[in-house]
Coordinates of C-alpha atoms in Angstrom, one line a residue:
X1 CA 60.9 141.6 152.6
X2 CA 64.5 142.3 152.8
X3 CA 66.3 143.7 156.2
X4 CA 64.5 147.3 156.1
X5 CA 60.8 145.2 155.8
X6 CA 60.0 143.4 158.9
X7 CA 59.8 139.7 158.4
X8 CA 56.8 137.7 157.1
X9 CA 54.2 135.9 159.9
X10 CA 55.0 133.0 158.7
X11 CA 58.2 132.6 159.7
X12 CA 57.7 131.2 162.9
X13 CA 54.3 130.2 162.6
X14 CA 52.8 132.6 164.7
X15 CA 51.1 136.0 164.9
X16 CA 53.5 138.1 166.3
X17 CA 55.6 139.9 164.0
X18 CA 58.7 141.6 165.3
X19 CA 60.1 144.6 163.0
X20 CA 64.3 144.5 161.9
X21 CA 64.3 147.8 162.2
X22 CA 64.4 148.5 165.7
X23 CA 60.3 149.8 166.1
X24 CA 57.9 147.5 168.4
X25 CA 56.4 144.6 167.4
X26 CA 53.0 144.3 166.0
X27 CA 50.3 142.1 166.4
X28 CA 48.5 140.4 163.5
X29 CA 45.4 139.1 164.2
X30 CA 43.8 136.3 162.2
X31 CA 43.5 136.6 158.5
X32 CA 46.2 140.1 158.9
X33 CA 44.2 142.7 160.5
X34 CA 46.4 145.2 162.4
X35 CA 45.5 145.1 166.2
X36 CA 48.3 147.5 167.7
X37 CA 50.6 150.3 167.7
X38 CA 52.1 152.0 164.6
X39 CA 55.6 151.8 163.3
X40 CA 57.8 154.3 164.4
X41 CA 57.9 157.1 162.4
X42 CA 61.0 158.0 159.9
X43 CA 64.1 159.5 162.0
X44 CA 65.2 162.0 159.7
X45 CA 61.9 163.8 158.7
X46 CA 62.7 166.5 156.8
X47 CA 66.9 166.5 157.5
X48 CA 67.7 165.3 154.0
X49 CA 65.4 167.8 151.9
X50 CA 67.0 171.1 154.3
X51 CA 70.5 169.8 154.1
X52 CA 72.8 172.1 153.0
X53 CA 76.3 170.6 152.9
X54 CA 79.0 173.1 154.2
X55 CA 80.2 175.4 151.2
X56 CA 83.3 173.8 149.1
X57 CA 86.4 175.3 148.9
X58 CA 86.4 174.9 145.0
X59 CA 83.7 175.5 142.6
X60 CA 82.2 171.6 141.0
X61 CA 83.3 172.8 137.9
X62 CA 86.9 173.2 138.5
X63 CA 87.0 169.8 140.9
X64 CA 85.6 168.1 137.9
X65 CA 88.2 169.3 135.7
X66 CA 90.8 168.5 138.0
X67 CA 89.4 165.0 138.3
X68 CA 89.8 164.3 134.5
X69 CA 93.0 165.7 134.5
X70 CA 94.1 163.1 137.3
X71 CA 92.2 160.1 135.5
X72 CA 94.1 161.0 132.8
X73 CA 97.6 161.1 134.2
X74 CA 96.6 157.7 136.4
X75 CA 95.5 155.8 132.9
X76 CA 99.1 157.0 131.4
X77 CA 101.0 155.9 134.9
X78 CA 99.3 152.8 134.9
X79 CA 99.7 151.9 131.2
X80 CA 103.0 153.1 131.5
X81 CA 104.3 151.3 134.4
X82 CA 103.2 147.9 133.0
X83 CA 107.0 146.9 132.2
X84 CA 108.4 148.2 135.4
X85 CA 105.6 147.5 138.6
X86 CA 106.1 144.4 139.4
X87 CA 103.1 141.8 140.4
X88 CA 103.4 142.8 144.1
X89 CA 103.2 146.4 142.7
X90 CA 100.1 145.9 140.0
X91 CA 98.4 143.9 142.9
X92 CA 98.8 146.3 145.4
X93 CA 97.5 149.4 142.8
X94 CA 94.8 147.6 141.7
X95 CA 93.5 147.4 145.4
X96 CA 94.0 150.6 146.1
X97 CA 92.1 152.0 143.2
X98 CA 89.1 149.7 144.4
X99 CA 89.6 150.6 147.8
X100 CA 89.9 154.7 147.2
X101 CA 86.7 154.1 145.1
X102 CA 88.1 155.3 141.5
X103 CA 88.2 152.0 140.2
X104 CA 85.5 152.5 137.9
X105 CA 87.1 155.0 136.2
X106 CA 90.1 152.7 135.4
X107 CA 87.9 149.3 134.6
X108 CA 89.7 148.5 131.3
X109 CA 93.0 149.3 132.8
X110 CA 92.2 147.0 135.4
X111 CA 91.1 143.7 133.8
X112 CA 94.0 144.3 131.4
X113 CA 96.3 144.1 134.1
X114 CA 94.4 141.0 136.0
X115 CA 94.1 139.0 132.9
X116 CA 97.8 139.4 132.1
X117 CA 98.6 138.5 135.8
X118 CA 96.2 135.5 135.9
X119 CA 98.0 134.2 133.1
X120 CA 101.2 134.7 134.7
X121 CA 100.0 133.1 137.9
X122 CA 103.3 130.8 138.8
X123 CA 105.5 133.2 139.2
X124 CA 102.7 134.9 141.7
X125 CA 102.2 131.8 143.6
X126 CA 106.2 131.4 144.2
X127 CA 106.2 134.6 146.1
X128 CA 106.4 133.7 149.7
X129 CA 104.6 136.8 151.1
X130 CA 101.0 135.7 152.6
X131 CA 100.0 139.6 151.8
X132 CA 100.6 139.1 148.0
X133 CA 99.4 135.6 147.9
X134 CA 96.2 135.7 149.4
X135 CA 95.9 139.5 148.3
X136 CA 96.3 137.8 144.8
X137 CA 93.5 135.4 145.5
X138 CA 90.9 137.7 146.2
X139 CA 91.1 140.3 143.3
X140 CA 91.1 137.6 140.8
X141 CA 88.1 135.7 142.7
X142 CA 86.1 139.3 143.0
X143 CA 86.7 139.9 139.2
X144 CA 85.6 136.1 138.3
X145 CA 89.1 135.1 137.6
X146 CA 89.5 131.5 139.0
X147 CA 92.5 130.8 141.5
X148 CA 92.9 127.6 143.7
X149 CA 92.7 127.8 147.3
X150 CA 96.0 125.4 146.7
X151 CA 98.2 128.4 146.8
X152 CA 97.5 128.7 150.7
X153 CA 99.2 125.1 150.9
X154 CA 103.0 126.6 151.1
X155 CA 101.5 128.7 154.2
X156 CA 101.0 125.3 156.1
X157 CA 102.9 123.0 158.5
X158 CA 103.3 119.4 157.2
X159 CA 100.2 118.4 159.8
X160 CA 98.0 121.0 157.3
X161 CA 97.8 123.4 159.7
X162 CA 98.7 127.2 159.2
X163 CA 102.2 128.1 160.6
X164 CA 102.2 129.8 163.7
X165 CA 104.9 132.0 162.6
X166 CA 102.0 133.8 160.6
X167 CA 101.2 135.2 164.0
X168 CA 103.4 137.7 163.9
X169 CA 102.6 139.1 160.0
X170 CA 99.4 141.3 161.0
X171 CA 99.1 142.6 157.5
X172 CA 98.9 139.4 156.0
X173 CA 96.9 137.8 158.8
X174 CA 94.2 140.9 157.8
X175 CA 95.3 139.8 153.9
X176 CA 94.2 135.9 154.4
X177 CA 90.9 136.6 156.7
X178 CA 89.5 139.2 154.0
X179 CA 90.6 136.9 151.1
X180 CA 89.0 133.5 152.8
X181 CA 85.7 135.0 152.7
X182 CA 85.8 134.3 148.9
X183 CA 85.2 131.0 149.0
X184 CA 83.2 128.9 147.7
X185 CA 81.1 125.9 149.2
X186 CA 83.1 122.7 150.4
X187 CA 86.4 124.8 150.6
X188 CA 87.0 123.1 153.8
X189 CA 90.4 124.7 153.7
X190 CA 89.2 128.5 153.9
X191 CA 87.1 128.0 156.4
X192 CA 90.1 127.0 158.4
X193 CA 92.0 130.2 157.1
X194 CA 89.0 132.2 158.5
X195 CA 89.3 130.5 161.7
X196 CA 93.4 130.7 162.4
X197 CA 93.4 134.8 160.6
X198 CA 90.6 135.8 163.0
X199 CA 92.1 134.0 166.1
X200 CA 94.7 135.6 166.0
X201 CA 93.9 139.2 164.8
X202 CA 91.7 139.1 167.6
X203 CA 94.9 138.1 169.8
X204 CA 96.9 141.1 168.8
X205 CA 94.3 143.6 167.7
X206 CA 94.7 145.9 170.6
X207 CA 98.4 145.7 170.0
X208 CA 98.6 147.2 166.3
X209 CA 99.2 151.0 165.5
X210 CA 96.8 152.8 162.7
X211 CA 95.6 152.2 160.2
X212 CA 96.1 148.1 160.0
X213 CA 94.5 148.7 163.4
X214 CA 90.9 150.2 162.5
X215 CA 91.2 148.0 159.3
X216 CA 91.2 144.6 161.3
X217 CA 88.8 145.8 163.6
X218 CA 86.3 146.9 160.8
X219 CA 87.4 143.2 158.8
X220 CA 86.2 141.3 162.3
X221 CA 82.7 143.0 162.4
X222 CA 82.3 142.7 158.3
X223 CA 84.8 141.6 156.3
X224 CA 86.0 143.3 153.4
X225 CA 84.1 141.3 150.8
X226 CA 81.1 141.9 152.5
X227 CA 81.7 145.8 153.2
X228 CA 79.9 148.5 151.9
X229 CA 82.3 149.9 149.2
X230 CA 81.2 152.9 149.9
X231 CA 81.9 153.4 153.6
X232 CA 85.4 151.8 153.1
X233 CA 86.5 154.1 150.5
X234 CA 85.2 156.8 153.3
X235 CA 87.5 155.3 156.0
X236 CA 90.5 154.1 153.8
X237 CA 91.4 157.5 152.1
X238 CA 92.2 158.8 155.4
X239 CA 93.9 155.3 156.3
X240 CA 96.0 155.5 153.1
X241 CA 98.1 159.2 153.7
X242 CA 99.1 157.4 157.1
X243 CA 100.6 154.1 154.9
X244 CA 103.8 155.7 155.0
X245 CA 104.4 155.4 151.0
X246 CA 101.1 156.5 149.0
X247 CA 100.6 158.6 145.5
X248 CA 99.9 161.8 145.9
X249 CA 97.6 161.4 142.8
X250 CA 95.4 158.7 143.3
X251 CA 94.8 160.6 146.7
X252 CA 93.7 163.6 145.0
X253 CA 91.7 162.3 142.3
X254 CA 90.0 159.7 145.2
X255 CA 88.9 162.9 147.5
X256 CA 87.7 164.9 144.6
X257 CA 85.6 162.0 143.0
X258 CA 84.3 161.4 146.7
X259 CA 83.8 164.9 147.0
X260 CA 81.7 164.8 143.4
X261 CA 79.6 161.8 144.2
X262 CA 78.6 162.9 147.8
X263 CA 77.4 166.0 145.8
X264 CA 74.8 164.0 143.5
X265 CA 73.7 161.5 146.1
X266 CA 72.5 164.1 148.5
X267 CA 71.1 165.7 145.2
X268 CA 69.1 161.9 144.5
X269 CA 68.6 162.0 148.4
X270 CA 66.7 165.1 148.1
X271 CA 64.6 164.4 145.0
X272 CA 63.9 160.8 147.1
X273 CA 63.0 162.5 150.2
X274 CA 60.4 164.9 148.4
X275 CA 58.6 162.3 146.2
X276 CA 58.0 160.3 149.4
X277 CA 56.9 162.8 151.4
X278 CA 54.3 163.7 148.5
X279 CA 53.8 159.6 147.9
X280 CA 53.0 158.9 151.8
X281 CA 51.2 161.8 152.6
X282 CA 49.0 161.6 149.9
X283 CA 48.4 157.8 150.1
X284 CA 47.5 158.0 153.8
X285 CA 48.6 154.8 155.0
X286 CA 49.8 155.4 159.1
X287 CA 50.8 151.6 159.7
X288 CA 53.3 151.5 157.1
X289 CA 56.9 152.5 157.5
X290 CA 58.2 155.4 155.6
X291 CA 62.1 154.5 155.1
X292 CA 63.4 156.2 152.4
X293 CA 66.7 157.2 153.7
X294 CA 67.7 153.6 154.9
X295 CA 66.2 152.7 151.3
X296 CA 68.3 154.9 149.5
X297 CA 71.1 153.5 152.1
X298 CA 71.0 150.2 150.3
X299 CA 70.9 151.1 147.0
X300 CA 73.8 153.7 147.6
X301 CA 76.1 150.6 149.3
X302 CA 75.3 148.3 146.0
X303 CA 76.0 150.9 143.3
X304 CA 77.6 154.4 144.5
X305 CA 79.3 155.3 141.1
X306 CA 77.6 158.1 139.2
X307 CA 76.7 156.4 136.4
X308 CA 74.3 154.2 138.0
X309 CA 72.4 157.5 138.9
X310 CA 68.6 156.1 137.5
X311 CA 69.5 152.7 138.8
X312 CA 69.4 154.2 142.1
X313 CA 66.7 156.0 142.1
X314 CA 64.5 153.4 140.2
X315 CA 65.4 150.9 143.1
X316 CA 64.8 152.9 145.9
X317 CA 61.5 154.6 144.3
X318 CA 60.0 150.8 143.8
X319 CA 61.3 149.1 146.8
X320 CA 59.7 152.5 148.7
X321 CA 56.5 151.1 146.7
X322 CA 56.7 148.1 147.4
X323 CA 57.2 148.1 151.3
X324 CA 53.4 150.2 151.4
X325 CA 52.3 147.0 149.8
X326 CA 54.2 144.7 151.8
X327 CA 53.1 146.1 155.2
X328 CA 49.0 146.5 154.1
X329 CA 49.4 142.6 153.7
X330 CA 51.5 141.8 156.8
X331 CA 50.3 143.9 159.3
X332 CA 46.8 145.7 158.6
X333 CA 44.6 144.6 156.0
X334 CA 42.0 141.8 156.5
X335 CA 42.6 138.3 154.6
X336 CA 39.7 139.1 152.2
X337 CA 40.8 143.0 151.5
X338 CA 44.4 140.9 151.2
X339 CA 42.7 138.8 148.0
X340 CA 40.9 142.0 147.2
X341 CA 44.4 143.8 146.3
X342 CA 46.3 140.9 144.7
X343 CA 43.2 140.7 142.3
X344 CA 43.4 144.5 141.6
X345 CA 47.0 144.6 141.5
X346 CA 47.1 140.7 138.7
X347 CA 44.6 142.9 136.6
X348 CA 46.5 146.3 136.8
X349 CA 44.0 148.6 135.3
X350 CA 43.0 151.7 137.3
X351 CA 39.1 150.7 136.4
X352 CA 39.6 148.0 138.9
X353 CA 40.2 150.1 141.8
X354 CA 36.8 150.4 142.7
X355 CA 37.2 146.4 143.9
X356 CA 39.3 148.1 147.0
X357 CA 38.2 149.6 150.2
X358 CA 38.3 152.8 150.3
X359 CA 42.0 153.3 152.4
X360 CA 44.0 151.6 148.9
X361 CA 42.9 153.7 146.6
X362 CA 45.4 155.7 146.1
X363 CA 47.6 153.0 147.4
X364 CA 46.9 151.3 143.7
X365 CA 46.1 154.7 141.9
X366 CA 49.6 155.8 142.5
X367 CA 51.6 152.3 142.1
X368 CA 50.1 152.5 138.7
X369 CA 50.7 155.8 138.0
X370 CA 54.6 155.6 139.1
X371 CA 55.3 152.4 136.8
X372 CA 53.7 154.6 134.5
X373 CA 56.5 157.7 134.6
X374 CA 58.9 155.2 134.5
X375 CA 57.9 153.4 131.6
X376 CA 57.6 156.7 129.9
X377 CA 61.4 157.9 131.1
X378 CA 62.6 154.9 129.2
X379 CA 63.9 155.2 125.5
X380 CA 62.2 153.5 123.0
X381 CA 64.1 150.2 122.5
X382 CA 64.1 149.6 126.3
X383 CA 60.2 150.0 126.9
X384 CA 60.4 146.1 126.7
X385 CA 61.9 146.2 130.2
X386 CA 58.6 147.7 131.8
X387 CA 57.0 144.0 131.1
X388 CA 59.3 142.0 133.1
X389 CA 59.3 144.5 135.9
X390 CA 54.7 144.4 135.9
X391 CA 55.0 140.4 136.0
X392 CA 57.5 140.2 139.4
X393 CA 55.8 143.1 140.9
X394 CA 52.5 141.0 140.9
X395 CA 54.5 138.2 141.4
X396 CA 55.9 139.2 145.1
X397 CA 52.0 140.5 145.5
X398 CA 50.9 136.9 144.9
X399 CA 54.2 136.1 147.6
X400 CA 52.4 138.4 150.3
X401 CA 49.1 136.8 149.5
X402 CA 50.5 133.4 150.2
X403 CA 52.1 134.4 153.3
X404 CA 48.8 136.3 155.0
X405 CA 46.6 132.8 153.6
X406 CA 49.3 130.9 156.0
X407 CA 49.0 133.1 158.5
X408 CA 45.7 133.2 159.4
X409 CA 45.3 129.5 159.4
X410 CA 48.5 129.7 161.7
X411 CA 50.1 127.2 159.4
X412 CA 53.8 126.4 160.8
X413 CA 55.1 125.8 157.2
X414 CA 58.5 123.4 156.9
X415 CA 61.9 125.3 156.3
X416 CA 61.1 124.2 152.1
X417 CA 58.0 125.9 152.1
X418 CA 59.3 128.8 154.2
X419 CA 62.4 129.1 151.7
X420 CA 60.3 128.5 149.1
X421 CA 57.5 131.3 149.5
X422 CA 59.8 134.2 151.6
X423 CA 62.8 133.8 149.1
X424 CA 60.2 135.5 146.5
X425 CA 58.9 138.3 149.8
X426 CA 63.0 138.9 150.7
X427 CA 61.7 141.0 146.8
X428 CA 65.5 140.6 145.7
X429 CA 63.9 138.5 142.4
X430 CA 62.2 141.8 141.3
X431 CA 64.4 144.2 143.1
X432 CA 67.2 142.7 140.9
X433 CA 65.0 143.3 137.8
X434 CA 64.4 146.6 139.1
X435 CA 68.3 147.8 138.9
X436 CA 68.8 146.4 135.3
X437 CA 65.7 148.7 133.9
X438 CA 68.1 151.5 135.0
X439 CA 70.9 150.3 133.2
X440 CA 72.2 151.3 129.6
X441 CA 72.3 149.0 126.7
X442 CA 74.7 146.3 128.6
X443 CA 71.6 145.4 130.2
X444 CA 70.0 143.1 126.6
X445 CA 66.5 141.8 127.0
X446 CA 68.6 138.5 127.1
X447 CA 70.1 139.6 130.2
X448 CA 66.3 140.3 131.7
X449 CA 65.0 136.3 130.4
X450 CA 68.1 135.1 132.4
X451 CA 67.1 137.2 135.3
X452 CA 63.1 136.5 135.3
X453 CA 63.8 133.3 135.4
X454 CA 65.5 133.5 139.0
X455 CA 68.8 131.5 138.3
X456 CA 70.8 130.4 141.0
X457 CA 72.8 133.9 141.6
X458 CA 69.7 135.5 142.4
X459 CA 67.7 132.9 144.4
X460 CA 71.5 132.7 146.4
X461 CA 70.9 136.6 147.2
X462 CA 67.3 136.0 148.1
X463 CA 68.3 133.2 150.3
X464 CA 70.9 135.5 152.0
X465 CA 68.3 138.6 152.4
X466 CA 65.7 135.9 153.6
X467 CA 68.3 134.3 156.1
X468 CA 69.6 137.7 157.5
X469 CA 66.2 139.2 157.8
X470 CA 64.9 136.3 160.0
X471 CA 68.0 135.9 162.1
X472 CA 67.8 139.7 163.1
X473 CA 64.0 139.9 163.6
X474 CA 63.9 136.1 165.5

């Protein structure tokens, strides 16, 4: 499966399966029976139902309160300011509301002002700063608004290379390496722009006061396009008081919407933590990781905001599911108890259990009975959604079956079949699915047929999950 699940057998052909998250290896013998040591057990144990965060200064009430007041008064300044910000200014207060994390609160506001800039785009592109330039490149490529990697031309030397005299603009050096990671394939010319930027913030890095200091040193382990939101909202609104010139209100309302949001994801955390802790105990399966934190850990990074609340938990519930079945096919049961579940899991009926050994029954007893609860939490005119999310779920179980069937022939399968077959097991197809049956009414059943059908932006996520997965556990 994906970076939490170790990889598949059959990615290099052999029997050995080493873990990505750290644990020993395992042994698979032929036709996937487990021959060796456990996983190591969860790190956190209990830590997450206990917690008890340190006490607030302010009752939730009033910092909710306060927080509306603030959106409100940002909405008005931002509206307000249209005639007299200019584009460096709009640019530069759109980032910051994404990178305080309160952007969501302000999404209208936001691709009003984009859209109006987009269409004012030659008057951006004369501006000779490399900060607004490539700054300008990346918000309107992150919020699907095309720009040319063209613009980066006026930044060059008549050979085509960058000007060295960019050297000494560390801001826009950090500006160019974050925005270069939007490209696209056969932008030849970005890649160079990743290559010059990180050359030389690695050059001067040890040289550069706070915060542009911790911010190119975070950008050269994961760029910003690539960072957990989440964690750089956590580092940048202490970063952004040290900028010199900041607003005292977006710096409020991003601490007290940080502040609120911490508040319900240790709440989900907590709930998680105590349905797996009844779900693993009670299914009794020792050679299966329980990872529900570093679970929740994903789904937190992907959607943090509070309105995604059942999103979150939906994915994190299922993918928790999903892993017990993963691991009983890679490394413990035997290739016929492996056919022996995918049939009982194809003809999902609880009748069928008695076709399992003993040690799945409640493996299969509760799988049902979750995507049961679920189904029943759903309002009436999204019931529809439980159907797509049955057919992937047996889907990645036929995946698994596939990948024990080549594994205990010891079948060395080409890269295509690899890609073909752990694309499916990386389980971003159904994951994906997953997250939409926790969405409102944004998410139309026409959204769902797009999304079954694994179009390219998926199978592209898959391919990533699949890639990093085997490059870690290799």
């Amino acid at each position: 499966m994906a970076p939490l699940i170790q990889a598949a057998s059959v990615v290099n052909g052999h029997e050995m399966v080493t873990k990505a998250d750290g644990s020993s290896t395992v042994q698979v013998a032929s036709g996937g029976a487990d021959t060796s040591e456990k996983f190591a057990p969860s790190v956190w144990g209990d830590f997450f139902v206990t917690y008890v965060p340190p006490i607030s200064q302010r009752p939730e009430d009033w910092m909710r309160e306060r927080a509306e007041q603030l959106k409100g008064q940002v909405r008005q300044a931002f509206k307000g300011g249209k005639d007299t910000m200019t584009i460096a200014d709009a640019l530069t207060y759109v980032d910051t509301l994404e990178r305080l994390g309160i952007d969501n609160h302000f999404r209208e506001e936001i691709e009003e002002a984009l859209n109006l800039l987009h269409v004012e785009q030659a008057e951006i592109d004369g501006s000779n700063s490399l900060h607004i330039t490539t700054l300008k490149f990346r918000l309107f490529r992150q919020h699907g608004l095309w720009a040319s990697e063209d613009v980066f031309d006026k930044f060059r030397e008549d050979q085509g290379s960058f000007s060295e005299s960019l050297g000494n603009d560390p801001r826009g050096l950090l500006s160019l390496y974050n925005a270069a990671h939007m490209a696209t394939p056969g932008e030849v010319a970005l890649d160079d722009a990743i290559a010059f930027a990180r050359g030389h913030l690695e050059a001067i890095k040890g040289n550069i006061r706070s915060p542009i200091a911790e911010q190119i040193s975070r950008a050269l382990d994961i760029p910003l396009p690539r960072f957990t939101r989440r964690i750089e909202t956590m580092h940048y609104i202490d970063e952004y008081e040290q900028e010199g010139v900041y607003d005292d209100m977006l710096l409020e309302l991003s601490r007290l919407n940080f502040n609120l949001v911490r508040i319900l994801h240790l709440k989900e955390l907590k709930d998680l933590s105590l349905w797996w802790r009844e779900l693993y105990e009670t299914m009794k399966l020792p050679y299966a990781r329980a990872r529900m934190v570093e679970i929740y850990f994903w789904t937190y990074g992907m959607l943090h905001e509070e309105e995604y609340s059942r999103a979150r938990i939906l994915f994190a519930k299922v993918f928790g599911m999903v892993s017990l079945l993963d691991d009983t096919f890679d490394v413990h049961a035997t290739l016929e108890e492996c056919h022996k579940l995918n049939e009982a899991m194809q003809r999902w009926d609880e009748n069928e259990v008695s076709i399992l050994p003993e040690y799945l029954h409640m493996l299969y007893i509760k799988t049902l009975g979750n995507f049961k609860e679920f189904e029943d939490a759903l309002e009436p005119n999204h019931k529809y959604r439980m159907t797509y999310i049955k057919k992937a779920y047996k889907l990645s179980s036929e995946y698994y079956l596939r990948e024990a069937v080549l594994s205990s022939k010891k079948y060395r399968p080409s890269f295509k079949e690899h890609e073909e077959i752990s694309n499916m097991t990386s389980g971003l197809p159904m994951l994906t699915l997953v997250t939409l049956m926790g969405y409102g009414d944004v998410a139309t059943q026409e959204v769902f047929e797009w999304v079954d059908r694994v179009p390219g932006m998926v199978r592209s996520g898959s391919q990533v999950t699949r890639f990093l997965n085997d490059m870690s556990s290799y």
